Amino acid sequence: MPIRELTDGDDLRLNEVFADATTPAGHMARSLFRPSSDSPLIRSVVAEVVPDVPVGAAAIAESPLHPYRAWVHVEVAAEEQGHGQGRELFDAVCAETRGTALEGLDLRARVHAGSPGEGFAQALGFTPLTTTRVIRVPAGALPPAGGGRAEDLEIVATGSVKLTKAFLAWYTAVNRDDAVGPLTIGQVNNAFLSEAAGAHGAALLNGAAGTAEAGGLSAFAVSYAREADETAGVLPSAGEPGAGSTAGDGTAVVDQVDEEPPTELILGSMFETRDDAADTTGEDFAAAVADAELLLARLSVDADVVIEVTSGMPVISALADRLLDSGTATELYRYETLSGPPADVS
């Protein structure tokens, strides 16, 4: 099967042969299908059955905030799947990384749980790294509790130094399985807390479960304002190139049916920065879950809320489990992020 470098216009041709993406994150994944470049560092190829009629594509791209792995995305038209084209594309794009900073890096792919993409990644030797769930909490489903704690709640600007430092410590901790590189306060703000990232507002909650390093801060939330268009419902991807069926990082997606999109939150617990964060049996852990629920309740009084929960977030995972088990929340999507060996460029 003829495989060549992806060039300008191929992305439009691919959209004509691919089935519609089933999630906004699927649209984001296809943003990787652009011509190879050195800034950002990306290599991409396309397969054709006849000239100008592509049937699939593959890309490997740098991961700025998680530089120890590179993102990979492979997609083949539905009618062509199962005939080996995906493997050919994968091998071809791996070969294109030769002589670049991508060569020798482990790879990372995000797949929709239970999808053919998951099976394909596993066949290539990829293994589970983290699980991501996106859940929706209806407005008013969690009546605010904790009376008398109004003094513990603080509404802050998204550029707050206290918030940014806390976010950096938290983000580093909850990504232990996919380590972040050395990050500055400025990088964190640009990637997550800036106007360009879509950050709209932020709230801090102090509590007994707070850490001394964070000045008693127990939980925080950052909201993201989105318009009701095809990209609505995608939380900032930490400067990464995309998310979806076979690529992405830190990205939440929501339904596009409602005329008024829900509020999208990054909800974090500072307990998750502790070395014993995985110990779910102690009183401090229970207090941390309660604080996170209180903050979520106060921010979901008037609007539906969508939050993203990864397996690296024990406190928010416990809260999500409780909300889902009680029927208070609904799971919208579940993703598996898989890790693979370095690209074989031989």
Short mmCIF file of C-alpha atoms in Angstrom, two decimals:
data_model
loop_
_atom_site.label_atom_id
_atom_site.label_comp_id
_atom_site.label_asym_id
_atom_site.label_seq_id
_atom_site.Cartn_x
_atom_site.Cartn_y
_atom_site.Cartn_z
CA MET A 1 0.00 0.00 0.00
CA PRO A 2 1.52 3.37 -1.01
CA ILE A 3 2.41 5.47 2.04
CA ARG A 4 3.81 8.99 1.79
CA GLU A 5 4.32 12.05 3.97
CA LEU A 6 1.13 13.88 4.85
CA THR A 7 0.85 17.24 3.05
CA ASP A 8 -1.43 20.27 3.13
CA GLY A 9 -4.98 19.34 2.17
CA ASP A 10 -4.71 15.71 3.25
CA ASP A 11 -6.58 16.49 6.48
CA LEU A 12 -9.61 17.57 4.45
CA ARG A 13 -9.41 14.48 2.26
CA LEU A 14 -9.17 12.25 5.33
CA ASN A 15 -12.27 13.85 6.83
CA GLU A 16 -14.17 12.84 3.70
CA VAL A 17 -13.28 9.15 4.06
CA PHE A 18 -13.39 8.78 7.84
CA ALA A 19 -16.67 8.28 9.63
CA ASP A 20 -17.74 11.23 11.76
CA ALA A 21 -15.90 11.31 15.07
CA THR A 22 -18.21 10.19 17.86
CA THR A 23 -16.80 12.61 20.45
CA PRO A 24 -15.30 16.09 20.44
CA ALA A 25 -12.07 14.43 21.55
CA GLY A 26 -12.16 12.41 18.35
CA HIS A 27 -12.10 15.65 16.42
CA MET A 28 -9.16 16.78 18.50
CA ALA A 29 -7.27 13.56 17.75
CA ARG A 30 -7.49 14.24 14.05
CA SER A 31 -5.77 17.56 14.58
CA LEU A 32 -2.56 15.52 14.71
CA PHE A 33 -2.97 14.81 11.02
CA ARG A 34 -1.06 17.78 9.73
CA PRO A 35 2.21 18.09 7.82
CA SER A 36 5.36 17.05 9.62
CA SER A 37 7.19 19.87 11.35
CA ASP A 38 10.00 20.51 13.80
CA SER A 39 8.08 23.05 15.91
CA PRO A 40 5.97 21.48 17.23
CA LEU A 41 7.86 18.28 16.56
CA ILE A 42 5.55 15.93 14.68
CA ARG A 43 5.91 13.29 11.98
CA SER A 44 2.90 12.15 9.98
CA VAL A 45 2.16 9.89 7.02
CA VAL A 46 -0.86 9.03 4.91
CA ALA A 47 -1.83 5.91 2.94
CA GLU A 48 -3.56 6.00 -0.43
CA VAL A 49 -5.17 3.36 -2.63
CA VAL A 50 -5.06 5.75 -5.59
CA PRO A 51 -3.55 9.24 -5.76
CA ASP A 52 -5.43 11.80 -3.69
CA VAL A 53 -7.73 9.14 -2.20
CA PRO A 54 -6.37 8.47 1.32
CA VAL A 55 -7.54 5.54 3.41
CA GLY A 56 -5.67 6.20 6.63
CA ALA A 57 -3.02 8.20 8.42
CA ALA A 58 -0.64 8.04 11.37
CA ALA A 59 1.21 10.63 13.42
CA ILE A 60 3.72 10.75 16.26
CA ALA A 61 4.07 14.04 18.12
CA GLU A 62 6.04 15.47 20.99
CA SER A 63 4.34 15.78 24.36
CA PRO A 64 5.51 19.11 25.78
CA LEU A 65 4.43 18.67 29.40
CA HIS A 66 5.03 14.91 29.50
CA PRO A 67 8.25 14.72 27.47
CA TYR A 68 9.23 11.16 28.35
CA ARG A 69 6.63 9.72 25.99
CA ALA A 70 5.36 10.81 22.57
CA TRP A 71 1.75 10.75 21.42
CA VAL A 72 0.79 8.40 18.61
CA HIS A 73 -2.44 8.36 16.65
CA VAL A 74 -3.35 5.91 13.89
CA GLU A 75 -6.66 5.87 12.05
CA VAL A 76 -7.92 3.88 9.06
CA ALA A 77 -11.20 4.22 7.17
CA ALA A 78 -13.78 1.78 8.54
CA GLU A 79 -14.09 -0.23 5.31
CA GLU A 80 -10.31 -0.73 5.20
CA GLN A 81 -9.84 -1.89 8.78
CA GLY A 82 -8.66 -5.41 9.50
CA HIS A 83 -6.37 -5.69 6.47
CA GLY A 84 -3.08 -4.61 8.02
CA GLN A 85 -3.05 -0.99 6.88
CA GLY A 86 -2.97 0.27 10.46
CA ARG A 87 0.19 -1.69 11.21
CA GLU A 88 1.81 -0.50 7.99
CA LEU A 89 1.00 3.09 8.84
CA PHE A 90 2.34 2.66 12.37
CA ASP A 91 5.61 1.20 11.12
CA ALA A 92 5.94 3.91 8.49
CA VAL A 93 5.45 6.80 10.90
CA CYS A 94 7.85 5.22 13.38
CA ALA A 95 10.48 5.16 10.63
CA GLU A 96 9.89 8.87 10.05
CA THR A 97 11.07 9.65 13.60
CA ARG A 98 14.61 8.52 12.81
CA GLY A 99 17.13 11.24 13.63
CA THR A 100 14.63 13.35 15.59
CA ALA A 101 14.06 13.84 19.31
CA LEU A 102 11.09 11.49 18.93
CA GLU A 103 13.36 8.55 18.17
CA GLY A 104 13.72 6.21 21.16
CA LEU A 105 10.86 7.70 23.15
CA ASP A 106 8.20 5.44 24.61
CA LEU A 107 4.83 6.01 22.98
CA ARG A 108 1.45 6.84 24.45
CA ALA A 109 -2.02 6.41 22.98
CA ARG A 110 -5.45 7.22 24.40
CA VAL A 111 -8.25 4.92 23.29
CA HIS A 112 -11.95 4.74 23.98
CA ALA A 113 -12.42 1.88 26.42
CA GLY A 114 -13.61 -1.25 24.66
CA SER A 115 -13.14 0.23 21.18
CA PRO A 116 -11.39 -1.40 18.22
CA GLY A 117 -8.65 1.16 18.80
CA GLU A 118 -7.93 -0.41 22.18
CA GLY A 119 -7.55 -3.84 20.62
CA PHE A 120 -5.31 -2.44 17.89
CA ALA A 121 -3.06 -0.72 20.42
CA GLN A 122 -2.80 -3.90 22.49
CA ALA A 123 -1.88 -5.86 19.36
CA LEU A 124 1.00 -3.42 18.87
CA GLY A 125 2.24 -4.22 22.37
CA PHE A 126 0.72 -1.29 24.26
CA THR A 127 -0.26 -1.86 27.89
CA PRO A 128 -2.58 0.07 30.26
CA LEU A 129 -1.19 3.19 31.87
CA THR A 130 -4.13 5.19 33.23
CA THR A 131 -7.91 5.22 33.04
CA THR A 132 -9.86 8.44 32.55
CA ARG A 133 -13.56 8.91 33.24
CA VAL A 134 -15.61 11.95 32.33
CA ILE A 135 -18.67 12.38 34.53
CA ARG A 136 -21.54 14.82 34.58
CA VAL A 137 -23.23 16.10 37.74
CA PRO A 138 -26.66 17.76 37.24
CA ALA A 139 -27.32 21.20 38.66
CA GLY A 140 -28.47 21.06 42.28
CA ALA A 141 -27.85 17.33 42.62
CA LEU A 142 -25.46 18.01 45.49
CA PRO A 143 -27.08 20.51 47.86
CA PRO A 144 -24.36 22.60 49.51
CA ALA A 145 -23.48 21.36 52.97
CA GLY A 146 -20.91 22.26 55.57
CA GLY A 147 -22.68 25.25 57.07
CA GLY A 148 -20.42 27.67 58.85
CA ARG A 149 -17.52 27.05 56.48
CA ALA A 150 -18.11 30.05 54.26
CA GLU A 151 -14.83 31.46 55.54
CA ASP A 152 -13.02 28.43 54.11
CA LEU A 153 -14.12 29.19 50.54
CA GLU A 154 -12.17 31.69 48.47
CA ILE A 155 -12.93 32.81 44.93
CA VAL A 156 -9.67 33.76 43.21
CA ALA A 157 -8.41 34.89 39.85
CA THR A 158 -7.12 32.09 37.66
CA GLY A 159 -3.74 33.81 37.68
CA SER A 160 -3.48 33.56 41.47
CA VAL A 161 0.01 32.58 42.58
CA LYS A 162 -1.44 30.39 45.33
CA LEU A 163 -3.64 28.55 42.85
CA THR A 164 -0.85 28.15 40.30
CA LYS A 165 1.59 26.71 42.85
CA ALA A 166 -1.06 24.35 44.15
CA PHE A 167 -2.00 23.29 40.62
CA LEU A 168 1.62 22.54 39.77
CA ALA A 169 2.09 20.35 42.86
CA TRP A 170 -1.21 18.57 42.26
CA TYR A 171 -0.72 18.02 38.53
CA THR A 172 2.74 16.58 39.09
CA ALA A 173 1.40 14.23 41.77
CA VAL A 174 -1.61 12.87 39.89
CA ASN A 175 0.55 12.12 36.86
CA ARG A 176 3.04 9.92 38.65
CA ASP A 177 2.41 7.14 36.12
CA ASP A 178 3.10 9.49 33.21
CA ALA A 179 5.67 11.84 34.65
CA VAL A 180 5.68 15.50 33.75
CA GLY A 181 8.87 17.30 32.87
CA PRO A 182 10.31 20.18 34.89
CA LEU A 183 7.61 22.87 34.81
CA THR A 184 7.69 26.53 35.70
CA ILE A 185 4.85 28.51 37.22
CA GLY A 186 4.52 30.33 33.91
CA GLN A 187 4.17 27.10 31.91
CA VAL A 188 1.46 25.84 34.23
CA ASN A 189 -0.43 29.09 34.01
CA ASN A 190 -0.22 29.18 30.21
CA ALA A 191 -1.28 25.56 29.82
CA PHE A 192 -4.14 25.46 32.32
CA LEU A 193 -4.98 28.77 33.95
CA SER A 194 -4.75 31.40 31.23
CA GLU A 195 -7.41 33.04 29.12
CA ALA A 196 -5.97 31.23 26.11
CA ALA A 197 -6.54 27.92 27.88
CA GLY A 198 -10.16 28.90 28.46
CA ALA A 199 -9.85 29.27 32.23
CA HIS A 200 -12.85 31.25 33.42
CA GLY A 201 -12.82 31.21 37.22
CA ALA A 202 -11.35 29.44 40.22
CA ALA A 203 -12.23 28.57 43.80
CA LEU A 204 -10.15 27.37 46.75
CA LEU A 205 -11.35 25.51 49.84
CA ASN A 206 -9.34 25.30 53.03
CA GLY A 207 -9.92 22.38 55.38
CA ALA A 208 -8.51 19.93 57.88
CA ALA A 209 -7.40 17.69 55.01
CA GLY A 210 -5.32 20.52 53.57
CA THR A 211 -1.56 20.24 53.38
CA ALA A 212 0.89 22.48 55.18
CA GLU A 213 2.80 22.98 51.94
CA ALA A 214 -0.34 24.47 50.37
CA GLY A 215 -1.09 26.68 53.35
CA GLY A 216 -4.05 24.59 54.49
CA LEU A 217 -5.62 24.39 51.04
CA SER A 218 -7.67 21.20 50.76
CA ALA A 219 -9.35 21.40 47.33
CA PHE A 220 -9.50 23.68 44.33
CA ALA A 221 -11.54 23.96 41.15
CA VAL A 222 -10.96 25.77 37.87
CA SER A 223 -13.86 26.37 35.49
CA TYR A 224 -13.64 26.61 31.72
CA ALA A 225 -16.11 28.58 29.66
CA ARG A 226 -16.92 27.12 26.26
CA GLU A 227 -19.25 28.12 23.48
CA ALA A 228 -21.75 25.63 22.10
CA ASP A 229 -19.84 24.65 18.98
CA GLU A 230 -18.11 21.48 17.84
CA THR A 231 -15.12 22.08 20.11
CA ALA A 232 -17.18 22.74 23.20
CA GLY A 233 -16.64 20.26 25.96
CA VAL A 234 -12.91 19.86 25.53
CA LEU A 235 -10.88 20.83 28.57
CA PRO A 236 -7.38 22.21 27.93
CA SER A 237 -5.05 19.46 26.84
CA ALA A 238 -2.02 20.65 28.79
CA GLY A 239 -0.34 21.93 25.66
CA GLU A 240 -0.59 18.50 24.08
CA PRO A 241 -1.46 18.09 20.42
CA GLY A 242 -4.76 16.29 20.76
CA ALA A 243 -6.98 13.76 22.46
CA GLY A 244 -9.50 11.13 21.52
CA SER A 245 -9.65 7.65 20.11
CA THR A 246 -5.88 7.09 19.96
CA ALA A 247 -4.27 10.23 21.30
CA GLY A 248 -4.66 12.84 23.97
CA ASP A 249 -3.98 13.90 27.50
CA GLY A 250 -5.94 15.43 30.23
CA THR A 251 -8.93 16.13 28.06
CA ALA A 252 -12.58 15.98 29.05
CA VAL A 253 -15.40 15.72 26.56
CA VAL A 254 -19.13 16.27 26.90
CA ASP A 255 -22.26 15.83 24.84
CA GLN A 256 -23.04 18.49 22.29
CA VAL A 257 -26.82 18.09 22.36
CA ASP A 258 -27.70 20.62 25.04
CA GLU A 259 -28.07 24.20 23.92
CA GLU A 260 -26.37 25.32 27.12
CA PRO A 261 -23.14 23.37 27.64
CA PRO A 262 -22.39 22.40 31.24
CA THR A 263 -19.69 24.07 33.28
CA GLU A 264 -16.43 22.21 32.86
CA LEU A 265 -14.23 21.89 35.91
CA ILE A 266 -10.82 20.66 36.83
CA LEU A 267 -11.37 19.51 40.40
CA GLY A 268 -8.32 18.72 42.50
CA SER A 269 -7.60 17.60 46.05
CA MET A 270 -4.33 18.57 47.67
CA PHE A 271 -4.46 15.31 49.63
CA GLU A 272 -3.48 13.73 46.30
CA THR A 273 -0.04 15.33 46.60
CA ARG A 274 0.73 13.33 49.75
CA ASP A 275 2.95 10.26 49.68
CA ASP A 276 0.16 8.28 51.38
CA ALA A 277 -2.55 9.49 48.99
CA ALA A 278 -3.38 5.92 47.97
CA ASP A 279 -4.36 5.01 51.55
CA THR A 280 -8.14 5.30 51.42
CA THR A 281 -8.77 4.07 54.97
CA GLY A 282 -7.75 7.04 57.09
CA GLU A 283 -9.76 9.93 58.49
CA ASP A 284 -7.74 12.44 56.48
CA PHE A 285 -8.72 10.71 53.25
CA ALA A 286 -12.41 10.77 54.19
CA ALA A 287 -12.10 14.46 55.07
CA ALA A 288 -10.45 15.15 51.72
CA VAL A 289 -13.30 13.45 49.85
CA ALA A 290 -15.84 15.44 51.86
CA ASP A 291 -14.05 18.71 51.08
CA ALA A 292 -13.94 17.92 47.36
CA GLU A 293 -17.65 17.09 47.42
CA LEU A 294 -18.44 20.31 49.25
CA LEU A 295 -16.58 22.38 46.69
CA LEU A 296 -18.24 20.52 43.82
CA ALA A 297 -21.65 21.03 45.42
CA ARG A 298 -21.15 24.77 45.75
CA LEU A 299 -20.07 25.07 42.13
CA SER A 300 -22.92 22.99 40.70
CA VAL A 301 -25.90 24.75 42.26
CA ASP A 302 -27.06 26.50 39.11
CA ALA A 303 -25.47 24.56 36.25
CA ASP A 304 -24.58 21.03 35.27
CA VAL A 305 -20.92 20.30 35.84
CA VAL A 306 -18.53 18.00 34.00
CA ILE A 307 -15.33 16.79 35.63
CA GLU A 308 -12.55 14.53 34.47
CA VAL A 309 -11.30 11.80 36.81
CA THR A 310 -8.17 9.75 36.26
CA SER A 311 -6.90 6.71 38.09
CA GLY A 312 -4.11 8.91 39.43
CA MET A 313 -6.64 10.91 41.48
CA PRO A 314 -7.61 8.70 44.45
CA VAL A 315 -9.71 11.33 46.24
CA ILE A 316 -11.67 12.49 43.19
CA SER A 317 -12.00 8.86 42.06
CA ALA A 318 -13.58 7.92 45.38
CA LEU A 319 -15.97 10.86 45.08
CA ALA A 320 -16.85 9.92 41.50
CA ASP A 321 -17.50 6.31 42.51
CA ARG A 322 -19.92 7.44 45.20
CA LEU A 323 -21.76 9.82 42.90
CA LEU A 324 -22.04 7.22 40.15
CA ASP A 325 -23.13 4.44 42.51
CA SER A 326 -25.88 6.65 43.93
CA GLY A 327 -27.09 7.74 40.51
CA THR A 328 -26.19 11.35 41.27
CA ALA A 329 -23.73 11.53 38.37
CA THR A 330 -23.54 10.00 34.91
CA GLU A 331 -20.45 8.68 33.19
CA LEU A 332 -20.13 10.18 29.72
CA TYR A 333 -16.90 8.64 28.51
CA ARG A 334 -14.20 6.26 29.65
CA TYR A 335 -10.74 6.24 28.13
CA GLU A 336 -7.70 4.05 28.54
CA THR A 337 -4.29 5.61 28.09
CA LEU A 338 -1.86 2.92 26.94
CA SER A 339 1.93 2.96 26.89
CA GLY A 340 4.01 1.33 24.22
CA PRO A 341 7.69 0.66 23.57
CA PRO A 342 9.83 3.10 21.61
CA ALA A 343 9.21 3.38 17.91
CA ASP A 344 11.13 0.78 15.92
CA VAL A 345 12.97 2.81 13.28
CA SER A 346 15.13 -0.03 11.99
#
